[in-house]
PDB file of C-alpha atoms and ligand atoms in Angstrom:
ATOM      1  CA  UNK A1114      82.276 133.273 105.861  1.00 74.00           C
ATOM      2  CA  UNK A1115      85.808 134.176 104.763  1.00 92.00           C
ATOM      3  CA  UNK A1116      88.372 131.422 104.545  1.00 97.00           C
ATOM      4  CA  UNK A1117      91.214 131.238 107.117  1.00 98.00           C
ATOM      5  CA  UNK A1118      94.479 132.606 105.725  1.00 98.00           C
ATOM      6  CA  UNK A1119      97.272 130.026 105.422  1.00 98.00           C
ATOM      7  CA  UNK A1120     100.976 130.443 104.576  1.00 98.00           C
ATOM      8  CA  UNK A1121     102.844 127.463 103.103  1.00 98.00           C
ATOM      9  CA  UNK A1122     106.592 127.596 103.629  1.00 98.00           C
ATOM     10  CA  UNK A1123     107.355 125.027 100.885  1.00 98.00           C
ATOM     11  CA  UNK A1124     105.650 123.801  97.714  1.00 97.00           C
ATOM     12  CA  UNK A1125     103.492 120.741  98.320  1.00 97.00           C
ATOM     13  CA  UNK A1126     102.160 118.246  95.747  1.00 96.00           C
ATOM     14  CA  UNK A1127      99.832 120.057  93.305  1.00 96.00           C
ATOM     15  CA  UNK A1128      96.837 118.031  94.434  1.00 97.00           C
ATOM     16  CA  UNK A1129      97.467 119.010  98.061  1.00 97.00           C
ATOM     17  CA  UNK A1130      97.772 122.709  97.213  1.00 97.00           C
ATOM     18  CA  UNK A1131      94.563 122.534  95.135  1.00 97.00           C
ATOM     19  CA  UNK A1132      92.673 120.899  97.999  1.00 97.00           C
ATOM     20  CA  UNK A1133      94.053 123.384 100.537  1.00 97.00           C
ATOM     21  CA  UNK A1134      93.052 126.299  98.284  1.00 98.00           C
ATOM     22  CA  UNK A1135      89.425 125.148  98.467  1.00 97.00           C
ATOM     23  CA  UNK A1136      89.443 125.698 102.220  1.00 97.00           C
ATOM     24  CA  UNK A1137      92.063 128.379 102.847  1.00 98.00           C
ATOM     25  CA  UNK A1138      93.219 131.693 101.430  1.00 98.00           C
ATOM     26  CA  UNK A1139      96.684 130.437 100.468  1.00 97.00           C
ATOM     27  CA  UNK A1140     100.048 132.130 100.209  1.00 97.00           C
ATOM     28  CA  UNK A1141     102.392 129.593  98.593  1.00 96.00           C
ATOM     29  CA  UNK A1142     106.158 129.686  98.220  1.00 95.00           C
ATOM     30  CA  UNK A1143     106.219 129.512  94.417  1.00 91.00           C
ATOM     31  CA  UNK A1144     109.974 129.064  93.866  1.00 93.00           C
ATOM     32  CA  UNK A1145     110.130 126.627  96.817  1.00 96.00           C
ATOM     33  CA  UNK A1146     113.296 128.291  98.142  1.00 95.00           C
ATOM     34  CA  UNK A1147     114.259 127.674 101.763  1.00 96.00           C
ATOM     35  CA  UNK A1148     112.880 130.476 103.922  1.00 97.00           C
ATOM     36  CA  UNK A1149     114.575 131.967 106.963  1.00 97.00           C
ATOM     37  CA  UNK A1150     112.593 132.655 110.141  1.00 97.00           C
ATOM     38  CA  UNK A1151     112.551 136.338 109.186  1.00 97.00           C
ATOM     39  CA  UNK A1152     111.151 135.479 105.705  1.00 97.00           C
ATOM     40  CA  UNK A1153     108.387 133.377 107.264  1.00 98.00           C
ATOM     41  CA  UNK A1154     107.447 136.097 109.750  1.00 98.00           C
ATOM     42  CA  UNK A1155     107.368 138.590 106.897  1.00 98.00           C
ATOM     43  CA  UNK A1156     105.005 136.382 104.872  1.00 98.00           C
ATOM     44  CA  UNK A1157     102.778 135.734 107.885  1.00 98.00           C
ATOM     45  CA  UNK A1158     102.540 139.483 108.417  1.00 98.00           C
ATOM     46  CA  UNK A1159     102.017 140.385 104.743  1.00 97.00           C
ATOM     47  CA  UNK A1160      99.275 137.748 104.314  1.00 97.00           C
ATOM     48  CA  UNK A1161      97.757 138.465 107.772  1.00 98.00           C
ATOM     49  CA  UNK A1162      97.885 134.690 108.186  1.00 98.00           C
ATOM     50  CA  UNK A1163      95.894 132.722 110.758  1.00 98.00           C
ATOM     51  CA  UNK A1164      97.767 129.482 110.075  1.00 98.00           C
ATOM     52  CA  UNK A1165     101.139 128.208 108.915  1.00 98.00           C
ATOM     53  CA  UNK A1166     102.042 124.903 107.288  1.00 98.00           C
ATOM     54  CA  UNK A1167     105.757 124.110 107.630  1.00 98.00           C
ATOM     55  CA  UNK A1168     108.059 121.199 106.891  1.00 98.00           C
ATOM     56  CA  UNK A1169     111.143 119.842 108.620  1.00 97.00           C
ATOM     57  CA  UNK A1170     113.326 122.305 106.675  1.00 96.00           C
ATOM     58  CA  UNK A1171     112.095 125.260 108.764  1.00 97.00           C
ATOM     59  CA  UNK A1172     113.522 125.763 112.238  1.00 96.00           C
ATOM     60  CA  UNK A1173     110.966 127.496 114.426  1.00 98.00           C
ATOM     61  CA  UNK A1174     112.843 128.433 117.595  1.00 98.00           C
ATOM     62  CA  UNK A1175     112.142 130.649 120.601  1.00 98.00           C
ATOM     63  CA  UNK A1176     113.093 133.834 118.705  1.00 98.00           C
ATOM     64  CA  UNK A1177     110.700 132.882 115.915  1.00 98.00           C
ATOM     65  CA  UNK A1178     107.779 132.480 118.289  1.00 98.00           C
ATOM     66  CA  UNK A1179     108.672 135.702 120.120  1.00 97.00           C
ATOM     67  CA  UNK A1180     108.513 137.593 116.800  1.00 98.00           C
ATOM     68  CA  UNK A1181     105.404 135.851 115.466  1.00 98.00           C
ATOM     69  CA  UNK A1182     102.394 138.189 115.014  1.00 98.00           C
ATOM     70  CA  UNK A1183      99.451 137.419 117.313  1.00 97.00           C
ATOM     71  CA  UNK A1184      97.039 136.780 114.438  1.00 98.00           C
ATOM     72  CA  UNK A1185      98.906 133.502 113.684  1.00 98.00           C
ATOM     73  CA  UNK A1186      97.023 130.934 115.780  1.00 98.00           C
ATOM     74  CA  UNK A1187      97.985 127.462 114.568  1.00 98.00           C
ATOM     75  CA  UNK A1188     100.995 125.760 112.975  1.00 98.00           C
ATOM     76  CA  UNK A1189     100.962 122.301 111.414  1.00 98.00           C
ATOM     77  CA  UNK A1190     104.137 120.522 110.401  1.00 98.00           C
ATOM     78  CA  UNK A1191     104.034 118.268 107.363  1.00 98.00           C
ATOM     79  CA  UNK A1192     106.000 115.570 109.211  1.00 98.00           C
ATOM     80  CA  UNK A1193     105.994 113.188 112.131  1.00 98.00           C
ATOM     81  CA  UNK A1194     109.285 114.676 113.350  1.00 97.00           C
ATOM     82  CA  UNK A1195     108.913 117.740 115.583  1.00 97.00           C
ATOM     83  CA  UNK A1196     112.554 118.416 116.464  1.00 95.00           C
ATOM     84  CA  UNK A1197     112.520 121.572 114.285  1.00 96.00           C
ATOM     85  CA  UNK A1198     109.832 123.136 116.499  1.00 98.00           C
ATOM     86  CA  UNK A1199     110.310 124.767 119.890  1.00 98.00           C
ATOM     87  CA  UNK A1200     107.166 123.291 121.413  1.00 98.00           C
ATOM     88  CA  UNK A1201     107.516 125.097 124.757  1.00 98.00           C
ATOM     89  CA  UNK A1202     107.896 128.460 123.016  1.00 98.00           C
ATOM     90  CA  UNK A1203     104.776 127.756 120.911  1.00 98.00           C
ATOM     91  CA  UNK A1204     102.792 126.919 124.030  1.00 98.00           C
ATOM     92  CA  UNK A1205     104.059 130.037 125.816  1.00 97.00           C
ATOM     93  CA  UNK A1206     102.892 132.091 122.820  1.00 97.00           C
ATOM     94  CA  UNK A1207      99.513 130.335 122.766  1.00 98.00           C
ATOM     95  CA  UNK A1208     100.022 128.920 119.257  1.00 98.00           C
ATOM     96  CA  UNK A1209      98.413 125.514 118.658  1.00 98.00           C
ATOM     97  CA  UNK A1210     100.631 122.864 117.024  1.00 98.00           C
ATOM     98  CA  UNK A1211      99.790 119.784 114.981  1.00 98.00           C
ATOM     99  CA  UNK A1212     101.627 117.173 112.897  1.00 98.00           C
ATOM    100  CA  UNK A1213     100.982 114.265 110.495  1.00 98.00           C
ATOM    101  CA  UNK A1214     102.186 111.115 112.292  1.00 98.00           C
ATOM    102  CA  UNK A1215      99.792 108.538 110.871  1.00 98.00           C
ATOM    103  CA  UNK A1216     100.331 109.371 107.220  1.00 98.00           C
ATOM    104  CA  UNK A1217     104.061 108.616 107.315  1.00 98.00           C
ATOM    105  CA  UNK A1218     103.961 105.238 109.049  1.00 98.00           C
ATOM    106  CA  UNK A1219     103.810 102.642 106.291  1.00 98.00           C
ATOM    107  CA  UNK A1220     106.155 104.380 103.829  1.00 98.00           C
ATOM    108  CA  UNK A1221     108.782 104.933 106.515  1.00 98.00           C
ATOM    109  CA  UNK A1222     108.512 101.322 107.663  1.00 98.00           C
ATOM    110  CA  UNK A1223     108.978 100.217 104.026  1.00 98.00           C
ATOM    111  CA  UNK A1224     112.228 102.177 103.831  1.00 98.00           C
ATOM    112  CA  UNK A1225     113.466 100.688 107.116  1.00 98.00           C
ATOM    113  CA  UNK A1226     112.967  97.219 105.595  1.00 98.00           C
ATOM    114  CA  UNK A1227     114.530  98.314 102.311  1.00 98.00           C
ATOM    115  CA  UNK A1228     117.630  99.443 104.225  1.00 98.00           C
ATOM    116  CA  UNK A1229     117.645  96.342 106.381  1.00 98.00           C
ATOM    117  CA  UNK A1230     117.493  93.988 103.405  1.00 98.00           C
ATOM    118  CA  UNK A1231     119.946  96.080 101.380  1.00 97.00           C
ATOM    119  CA  UNK A1232     122.396  96.170 104.292  1.00 96.00           C
ATOM    120  CA  UNK A1233     122.212  92.462 105.058  1.00 95.00           C
ATOM    121  CA  UNK A1234     122.446  91.426 101.385  1.00 96.00           C
ATOM    122  CA  UNK A1235     125.168  94.079 100.829  1.00 95.00           C
ATOM    123  CA  UNK A1236     123.252  95.569  97.905  1.00 95.00           C
ATOM    124  CA  UNK A1237     125.470  98.611  97.488  1.00 94.00           C
ATOM    125  CA  UNK A1238     128.714  96.615  97.333  1.00 94.00           C
ATOM    126  CA  UNK A1239     127.363  94.099  94.853  1.00 96.00           C
ATOM    127  CA  UNK A1240     125.656  96.632  92.616  1.00 96.00           C
ATOM    128  CA  UNK A1241     129.027  98.373  92.375  1.00 95.00           C
ATOM    129  CA  UNK A1242     130.596  95.109  91.169  1.00 96.00           C
ATOM    130  CA  UNK A1243     128.050  94.890  88.354  1.00 97.00           C
ATOM    131  CA  UNK A1244     128.211  98.567  87.387  1.00 98.00           C
ATOM    132  CA  UNK A1245     132.021  98.544  87.335  1.00 97.00           C
ATOM    133  CA  UNK A1246     132.137  95.497  85.039  1.00 98.00           C
ATOM    134  CA  UNK A1247     133.746  93.302  87.714  1.00 96.00           C
ATOM    135  CA  UNK A1248     131.055  90.587  87.583  1.00 96.00           C
ATOM    136  CA  UNK A1249     132.764  87.219  87.130  1.00 95.00           C
ATOM    137  CA  UNK A1250     131.329  83.714  86.789  1.00 96.00           C
ATOM    138  CA  UNK A1251     128.941  82.591  89.527  1.00 96.00           C
ATOM    139  CA  UNK A1252     130.615  80.790  92.391  1.00 96.00           C
ATOM    140  CA  UNK A1253     129.513  79.524  95.765  1.00 97.00           C
ATOM    141  CA  UNK A1254     131.474  81.833  98.010  1.00 96.00           C
ATOM    142  CA  UNK A1255     131.503  85.391  96.626  1.00 94.00           C
ATOM    143  CA  UNK A1256     128.890  88.063  97.252  1.00 95.00           C
ATOM    144  CA  UNK A1257     127.587  86.541 100.438  1.00 96.00           C
ATOM    145  CA  UNK A1258     125.328  88.458 102.783  1.00 96.00           C
ATOM    146  CA  UNK A1259     123.374  87.344 105.833  1.00 96.00           C
ATOM    147  CA  UNK A1260     119.828  86.013 106.274  1.00 97.00           C
ATOM    148  CA  UNK A1261     117.481  88.227 108.287  1.00 97.00           C
ATOM    149  CA  UNK A1262     115.305  85.193 109.053  1.00 98.00           C
ATOM    150  CA  UNK A1263     115.810  83.690 112.497  1.00 98.00           C
ATOM    151  CA  UNK A1264     117.665  86.792 113.759  1.00 98.00           C
ATOM    152  CA  UNK A1265     116.614  89.214 116.487  1.00 98.00           C
ATOM    153  CA  UNK A1266     115.561  92.651 115.259  1.00 98.00           C
ATOM    154  CA  UNK A1267     115.834  95.149 118.111  1.00 99.00           C
ATOM    155  CA  UNK A1268     113.506  98.109 117.678  1.00 99.00           C
ATOM    156  CA  UNK A1269     114.391 101.254 119.573  1.00 98.00           C
ATOM    157  CA  UNK A1270     110.965 102.845 119.914  1.00 98.00           C
ATOM    158  CA  UNK A1271     107.816 100.837 119.302  1.00 98.00           C
ATOM    159  CA  UNK A1272     105.332 103.539 118.305  1.00 98.00           C
ATOM    160  CA  UNK A1273     103.423 103.531 115.029  1.00 98.00           C
ATOM    161  CA  UNK A1274     106.502 103.144 112.805  1.00 98.00           C
ATOM    162  CA  UNK A1275     108.257 100.631 115.076  1.00 98.00           C
ATOM    163  CA  UNK A1276     105.135  98.461 115.094  1.00 98.00           C
ATOM    164  CA  UNK A1277     104.812  98.723 111.298  1.00 98.00           C
ATOM    165  CA  UNK A1278     108.464  97.630 110.929  1.00 98.00           C
ATOM    166  CA  UNK A1279     107.800  94.733 113.311  1.00 98.00           C
ATOM    167  CA  UNK A1280     104.848  93.550 111.167  1.00 98.00           C
ATOM    168  CA  UNK A1281     107.018  93.501 108.057  1.00 98.00           C
ATOM    169  CA  UNK A1282     110.039  91.914 109.753  1.00 98.00           C
ATOM    170  CA  UNK A1283     107.932  89.066 111.148  1.00 98.00           C
ATOM    171  CA  UNK A1284     107.121  88.134 107.544  1.00 98.00           C
ATOM    172  CA  UNK A1285     110.876  87.631 107.033  1.00 98.00           C
ATOM    173  CA  UNK A1286     111.038  85.315 110.035  1.00 98.00           C
ATOM    174  CA  UNK A1287     112.730  87.794 112.351  1.00 98.00           C
ATOM    175  CA  UNK A1288     112.222  87.754 116.128  1.00 98.00           C
ATOM    176  CA  UNK A1289     111.117  91.146 117.409  1.00 98.00           C
ATOM    177  CA  UNK A1290     112.552  92.695 120.561  1.00 98.00           C
ATOM    178  CA  UNK A1291     112.075  96.324 121.600  1.00 98.00           C
ATOM    179  CA  UNK A1292     113.029  99.019 124.047  1.00 98.00           C
ATOM    180  CA  UNK A1293     111.155 102.147 124.988  1.00 97.00           C
ATOM    181  CA  UNK A1294     110.228 103.799 128.276  1.00 95.00           C
ATOM    182  CA  UNK A1295     106.762 102.260 128.530  1.00 96.00           C
ATOM    183  CA  UNK A1296     105.960  98.664 127.809  1.00 98.00           C
ATOM    184  CA  UNK A1297     103.138  98.118 125.288  1.00 98.00           C
ATOM    185  CA  UNK A1298     100.096  96.044 126.120  1.00 97.00           C
ATOM    186  CA  UNK A1299     100.051  92.464 124.891  1.00 96.00           C
ATOM    187  CA  UNK A1300      97.831  93.177 121.894  1.00 95.00           C
ATOM    188  CA  UNK A1301     100.269  95.785 120.566  1.00 95.00           C
ATOM    189  CA  UNK A1302     103.350  93.717 121.405  1.00 97.00           C
ATOM    190  CA  UNK A1303     102.226  90.815 119.193  1.00 96.00           C
ATOM    191  CA  UNK A1304     104.752  88.602 120.968  1.00 97.00           C
ATOM    192  CA  UNK A1305     107.638  91.112 120.830  1.00 98.00           C
ATOM    193  CA  UNK A1306     110.089  90.830 123.734  1.00 98.00           C
ATOM    194  CA  UNK A1307     110.339  93.967 125.903  1.00 98.00           C
ATOM    195  CA  UNK A1308     113.683  95.239 127.225  1.00 98.00           C
ATOM    196  CA  UNK A1309     113.784  97.818 130.001  1.00 98.00           C
ATOM    197  CA  UNK A1310     117.099  99.295 128.804  1.00 98.00           C
ATOM    198  CA  UNK A1311     118.882 100.074 125.550  1.00 98.00           C
ATOM    199  CA  UNK A1312     121.843  98.030 126.730  1.00 98.00           C
ATOM    200  CA  UNK A1313     119.741  94.941 127.275  1.00 98.00           C
ATOM    201  CA  UNK A1314     118.121  95.333 123.826  1.00 98.00           C
ATOM    202  CA  UNK A1315     121.435  95.873 122.041  1.00 98.00           C
ATOM    203  CA  UNK A1316     123.087  92.874 123.705  1.00 98.00           C
ATOM    204  CA  UNK A1317     120.250  90.657 122.420  1.00 98.00           C
ATOM    205  CA  UNK A1318     119.971  92.032 118.841  1.00 98.00           C
ATOM    206  CA  UNK A1319     121.752  91.167 115.601  1.00 98.00           C
ATOM    207  CA  UNK A1320     119.872  93.961 113.781  1.00 98.00           C
ATOM    208  CA  UNK A1321     118.757  97.249 115.327  1.00 98.00           C
ATOM    209  CA  UNK A1322     116.481  99.897 113.889  1.00 98.00           C
ATOM    210  CA  UNK A1323     115.848 103.370 115.368  1.00 98.00           C
ATOM    211  CA  UNK A1324     112.296 104.706 115.653  1.00 98.00           C
ATOM    212  CA  UNK A1325     112.673 107.386 118.304  1.00 98.00           C
ATOM    213  CA  UNK A1326     112.063 111.131 118.185  1.00 96.00           C
ATOM    214  CA  UNK A1327     115.047 113.372 118.853  1.00 96.00           C
ATOM    215  CA  UNK A1328     114.896 114.542 122.465  1.00 95.00           C
ATOM    216  CA  UNK A1329     117.622 115.588 124.915  1.00 95.00           C
ATOM    217  CA  UNK A1330     117.737 111.885 125.951  1.00 96.00           C
ATOM    218  CA  UNK A1331     118.107 110.480 122.427  1.00 97.00           C
ATOM    219  CA  UNK A1332     120.401 113.126 120.910  1.00 97.00           C
ATOM    220  CA  UNK A1333     123.688 111.324 120.210  1.00 98.00           C
ATOM    221  CA  UNK A1334     122.634 108.246 122.194  1.00 98.00           C
ATOM    222  CA  UNK A1335     123.975 105.910 119.525  1.00 98.00           C
ATOM    223  CA  UNK A1336     127.605 106.374 120.507  1.00 98.00           C
ATOM    224  CA  UNK A1337     130.752 104.316 121.057  1.00 98.00           C
ATOM    225  CA  UNK A1338     129.433 102.904 124.318  1.00 98.00           C
ATOM    226  CA  UNK A1339     125.982 101.877 123.056  1.00 98.00           C
ATOM    227  CA  UNK A1340     127.405 100.471 119.800  1.00 98.00           C
ATOM    228  CA  UNK A1341     129.839  98.363 121.872  1.00 98.00           C
ATOM    229  CA  UNK A1342     126.824  96.559 123.390  1.00 98.00           C
ATOM    230  CA  UNK A1343     125.908  95.098 119.980  1.00 98.00           C
ATOM    231  CA  UNK A1344     127.240  91.651 119.109  1.00 98.00           C
ATOM    232  CA  UNK A1345     130.027  91.509 116.494  1.00 96.00           C
ATOM    233  CA  UNK A1346     128.530  91.518 112.984  1.00 96.00           C
ATOM    234  CA  UNK A1347     125.435  93.525 113.924  1.00 98.00           C
ATOM    235  CA  UNK A1348     123.578  95.702 111.416  1.00 98.00           C
ATOM    236  CA  UNK A1349     122.335  99.198 112.271  1.00 98.00           C
ATOM    237  CA  UNK A1350     119.370 100.921 110.544  1.00 98.00           C
ATOM    238  CA  UNK A1351     118.290 104.544 110.967  1.00 98.00           C
ATOM    239  CA  UNK A1352     115.145 106.083 109.458  1.00 98.00           C
ATOM    240  CA  UNK A1353     114.460 108.338 112.477  1.00 98.00           C
ATOM    241  CA  UNK A1354     116.788 111.339 112.773  1.00 98.00           C
ATOM    242  CA  UNK A1355     120.538 111.596 112.133  1.00 98.00           C
ATOM    243  CA  UNK A1356     121.318 113.669 115.210  1.00 97.00           C
ATOM    244  CA  UNK A1357     120.645 110.637 117.413  1.00 98.00           C
ATOM    245  CA  UNK A1358     123.853 109.076 116.101  1.00 98.00           C
ATOM    246  CA  UNK A1359     127.436 110.008 116.898  1.00 98.00           C
ATOM    247  CA  UNK A1360     128.969 109.760 113.414  1.00 98.00           C
ATOM    248  CA  UNK A1361     132.530 109.252 114.706  1.00 98.00           C
ATOM    249  CA  UNK A1362     131.378 106.195 116.647  1.00 98.00           C
ATOM    250  CA  UNK A1363     129.306 104.732 113.792  1.00 98.00           C
ATOM    251  CA  UNK A1364     132.042 105.284 111.204  1.00 98.00           C
ATOM    252  CA  UNK A1365     134.586 103.639 113.540  1.00 98.00           C
ATOM    253  CA  UNK A1366     132.316 100.632 114.188  1.00 98.00           C
ATOM    254  CA  UNK A1367     131.782 100.134 110.435  1.00 98.00           C
ATOM    255  CA  UNK A1368     135.453 100.551 109.621  1.00 97.00           C
ATOM    256  CA  UNK A1369     136.736  98.202 112.298  1.00 96.00           C
ATOM    257  CA  UNK A1370     134.176  95.531 111.409  1.00 94.00           C
ATOM    258  CA  UNK A1371     132.340  95.502 114.746  1.00 96.00           C
ATOM    259  CA  UNK A1372     129.269  96.355 112.708  1.00 98.00           C
ATOM    260  CA  UNK A1373     128.714  94.287 109.570  1.00 97.00           C
ATOM    261  CA  UNK A1374     126.742  97.021 107.839  1.00 97.00           C
ATOM    262  CA  UNK A1375     124.477 100.033 108.254  1.00 98.00           C
ATOM    263  CA  UNK A1376     121.446 101.394 106.412  1.00 98.00           C
ATOM    264  CA  UNK A1377     120.942 105.134 106.814  1.00 98.00           C
ATOM    265  CA  UNK A1378     118.146 107.333 105.447  1.00 98.00           C
ATOM    266  CA  UNK A1379     118.797 110.266 107.787  1.00 98.00           C
ATOM    267  CA  UNK A1380     121.905 112.234 108.736  1.00 98.00           C
ATOM    268  CA  UNK A1381     122.918 114.946 111.171  1.00 97.00           C
ATOM    269  CA  UNK A1382     122.959 118.323 109.394  1.00 95.00           C
ATOM    270  CA  UNK A1383     121.076 117.189 106.257  1.00 96.00           C
ATOM    271  CA  UNK A1384     121.437 117.770 103.378  1.00 95.00           C
ATOM    272  CA  UNK A1385     125.077 117.951 104.425  1.00 96.00           C
ATOM    273  CA  UNK A1386     126.261 114.719 105.913  1.00 97.00           C
ATOM    274  CA  UNK A1387     129.462 113.117 107.096  1.00 98.00           C
ATOM    275  CA  UNK A1388     131.262 112.362 103.826  1.00 98.00           C
ATOM    276  CA  UNK A1389     133.225 109.496 105.434  1.00 98.00           C
ATOM    277  CA  UNK A1390     130.146 107.301 104.892  1.00 98.00           C
ATOM    278  CA  UNK A1391     130.716 107.517 101.111  1.00 97.00           C
ATOM    279  CA  UNK A1392     133.940 105.516 101.437  1.00 96.00           C
ATOM    280  CA  UNK A1393     132.374 102.782 103.533  1.00 95.00           C
ATOM    281  CA  UNK A1394     131.161 100.054 101.165  1.00 93.00           C
ATOM    282  CA  UNK A1395     128.981  98.365 103.776  1.00 92.00           C
ATOM    283  CA  UNK A1396     126.948 101.525 104.401  1.00 95.00           C
ATOM    284  CA  UNK A1397     123.754 101.689 102.347  1.00 96.00           C
ATOM    285  CA  UNK A1398     122.776 105.357 102.118  1.00 97.00           C
ATOM    286  CA  UNK A1399     119.578 107.140 101.066  1.00 98.00           C
ATOM    287  CA  UNK A1400     118.728 110.880 101.008  1.00 98.00           C
ATOM    288  CA  UNK A1401     115.877 110.960 103.575  1.00 98.00           C
ATOM    289  CA  UNK A1402     113.227 109.297 101.404  1.00 98.00           C
ATOM    290  CA  UNK A1403     111.226 107.676 104.234  1.00 98.00           C
ATOM    291  CA  UNK A1404     107.963 109.365 103.228  1.00 98.00           C
ATOM    292  CA  UNK A1405     108.774 109.907  99.551  1.00 98.00           C
ATOM    293  CA  UNK A1406     105.880 108.255  97.786  1.00 98.00           C
ATOM    294  CA  UNK A1407     103.150 110.060  95.860  1.00 98.00           C
ATOM    295  CA  UNK A1408     100.439 108.530  98.024  1.00 98.00           C
ATOM    296  CA  UNK A1409     102.136 109.313 101.333  1.00 98.00           C
ATOM    297  CA  UNK A1410     102.920 112.928 100.469  1.00 98.00           C
ATOM    298  CA  UNK A1411      99.275 113.456  99.453  1.00 98.00           C
ATOM    299  CA  UNK A1412      98.010 111.793 102.604  1.00 98.00           C
ATOM    300  CA  UNK A1413     100.356 113.976 104.702  1.00 98.00           C
ATOM    301  CA  UNK A1414      98.794 117.043 103.044  1.00 98.00           C
ATOM    302  CA  UNK A1415      95.274 115.797 103.702  1.00 98.00           C
ATOM    303  CA  UNK A1416      96.079 115.064 107.338  1.00 98.00           C
ATOM    304  CA  UNK A1417      97.587 118.540 107.704  1.00 98.00           C
ATOM    305  CA  UNK A1418      94.410 119.996 106.182  1.00 98.00           C
ATOM    306  CA  UNK A1419      92.290 117.894 108.563  1.00 98.00           C
ATOM    307  CA  UNK A1420      94.189 119.375 111.521  1.00 98.00           C
ATOM    308  CA  UNK A1421      93.822 122.938 110.320  1.00 98.00           C
ATOM    309  CA  UNK A1422      90.141 122.597 109.336  1.00 98.00           C
ATOM    310  CA  UNK A1423      89.336 121.078 112.735  1.00 98.00           C
ATOM    311  CA  UNK A1424      91.121 123.957 114.449  1.00 98.00           C
ATOM    312  CA  UNK A1425      89.123 126.614 112.602  1.00 98.00           C
ATOM    313  CA  UNK A1426      85.859 124.725 113.121  1.00 97.00           C
ATOM    314  CA  UNK A1427      86.549 124.594 116.878  1.00 98.00           C
ATOM    315  CA  UNK A1428      86.842 120.799 116.835  1.00 98.00           C
ATOM    316  CA  UNK A1429      89.726 118.799 118.352  1.00 98.00           C
ATOM    317  CA  UNK A1430      92.561 118.450 115.854  1.00 98.00           C
ATOM    318  CA  UNK A1431      93.093 114.771 114.971  1.00 98.00           C
ATOM    319  CA  UNK A1432      96.873 115.005 115.446  1.00 98.00           C
ATOM    320  CA  UNK A1433      97.764 117.769 117.912  1.00 98.00           C
ATOM    321  CA  UNK A1434     101.292 118.023 119.295  1.00 98.00           C
TER     322      UNK A1434
HETATM  323  C1  DGY B1789     108.923 113.059 108.933  1.00 60.54           C
HETATM  324  O1  DGY B1789     107.710 112.978 108.669  1.00 60.54           O
HETATM  325  O2  DGY B1789     109.346 113.525 109.992  1.00 60.54           O
HETATM  326  C2  DGY B1789     109.881 112.556 107.905  1.00 60.54           C
HETATM  327  O3  DGY B1789     111.147 112.441 108.416  1.00 60.54           O
HETATM  328  C3  DGY B1789     109.923 113.466 106.684  1.00 60.54           C
HETATM  329  O4  DGY B1789     108.786 113.425 105.972  1.00 60.54           O
END
């Protein structure tokens, strides 16, 4: 039987591409340049592709799905985030969608903790002191941060990643509170305190960490009003998506000291981002590295392959959207 024909929009780790090539007739994007919708459609057509594997750098909107040839039957995104996909348009076109949510969980939770610890121990500010040769004799009052232990960590979203962050934060002695639409059952809560509103969670939390998908409800929902619900000296962490945050409000809260610090791995408009963050010493910034480990990127590829293989073998995909 001939192999299904698959277009990759970006280069993936060599091992992933080798494994995919065993099961699919591949068209790769050798130079790894960013492709426009028109470029992707052109490749799908030229390769007579049955399947497409995309990443968060491709925006597949209504026009894309309208122009997509009918032989393309399934699209998997190499991500947990799905905000780059017009899901309704895919459904209307009859294209199946899948993603890789499980693979990303632990690595993303690690980065949330990295940011949380870096923000509360002011790692960026103090590394700058060392690098700039301003390190003086030890004393008892300089370079002070704040203990995470004993503090409330408010998790906005308590899905796979939120729960993985909670597991790690408990090891640091933090008390876990969370807000999302639906309360978890007791076994999943592991003692975490549920809040029925964002306001209630923010008023109770010294640290907050976002683990929500971008939806019309969450777009820009971290704004001047919601940040004002946090106690003075709070710390804000974002490993979810940058477009959930109003940058004017976050920059203002960091500058006026209402927030003690922030840890950000994601930004609106990446790889562009609001350059004002660069001048804020208590902002610890990373270039969207939540899933950037060798093991995680390989597992994401294998999970994508598992989705696509299941689709072509008429089995349920393990991670459909
Ligand atoms: C995801 O999976 O959505 C991450 O943000 C990128 O890998």
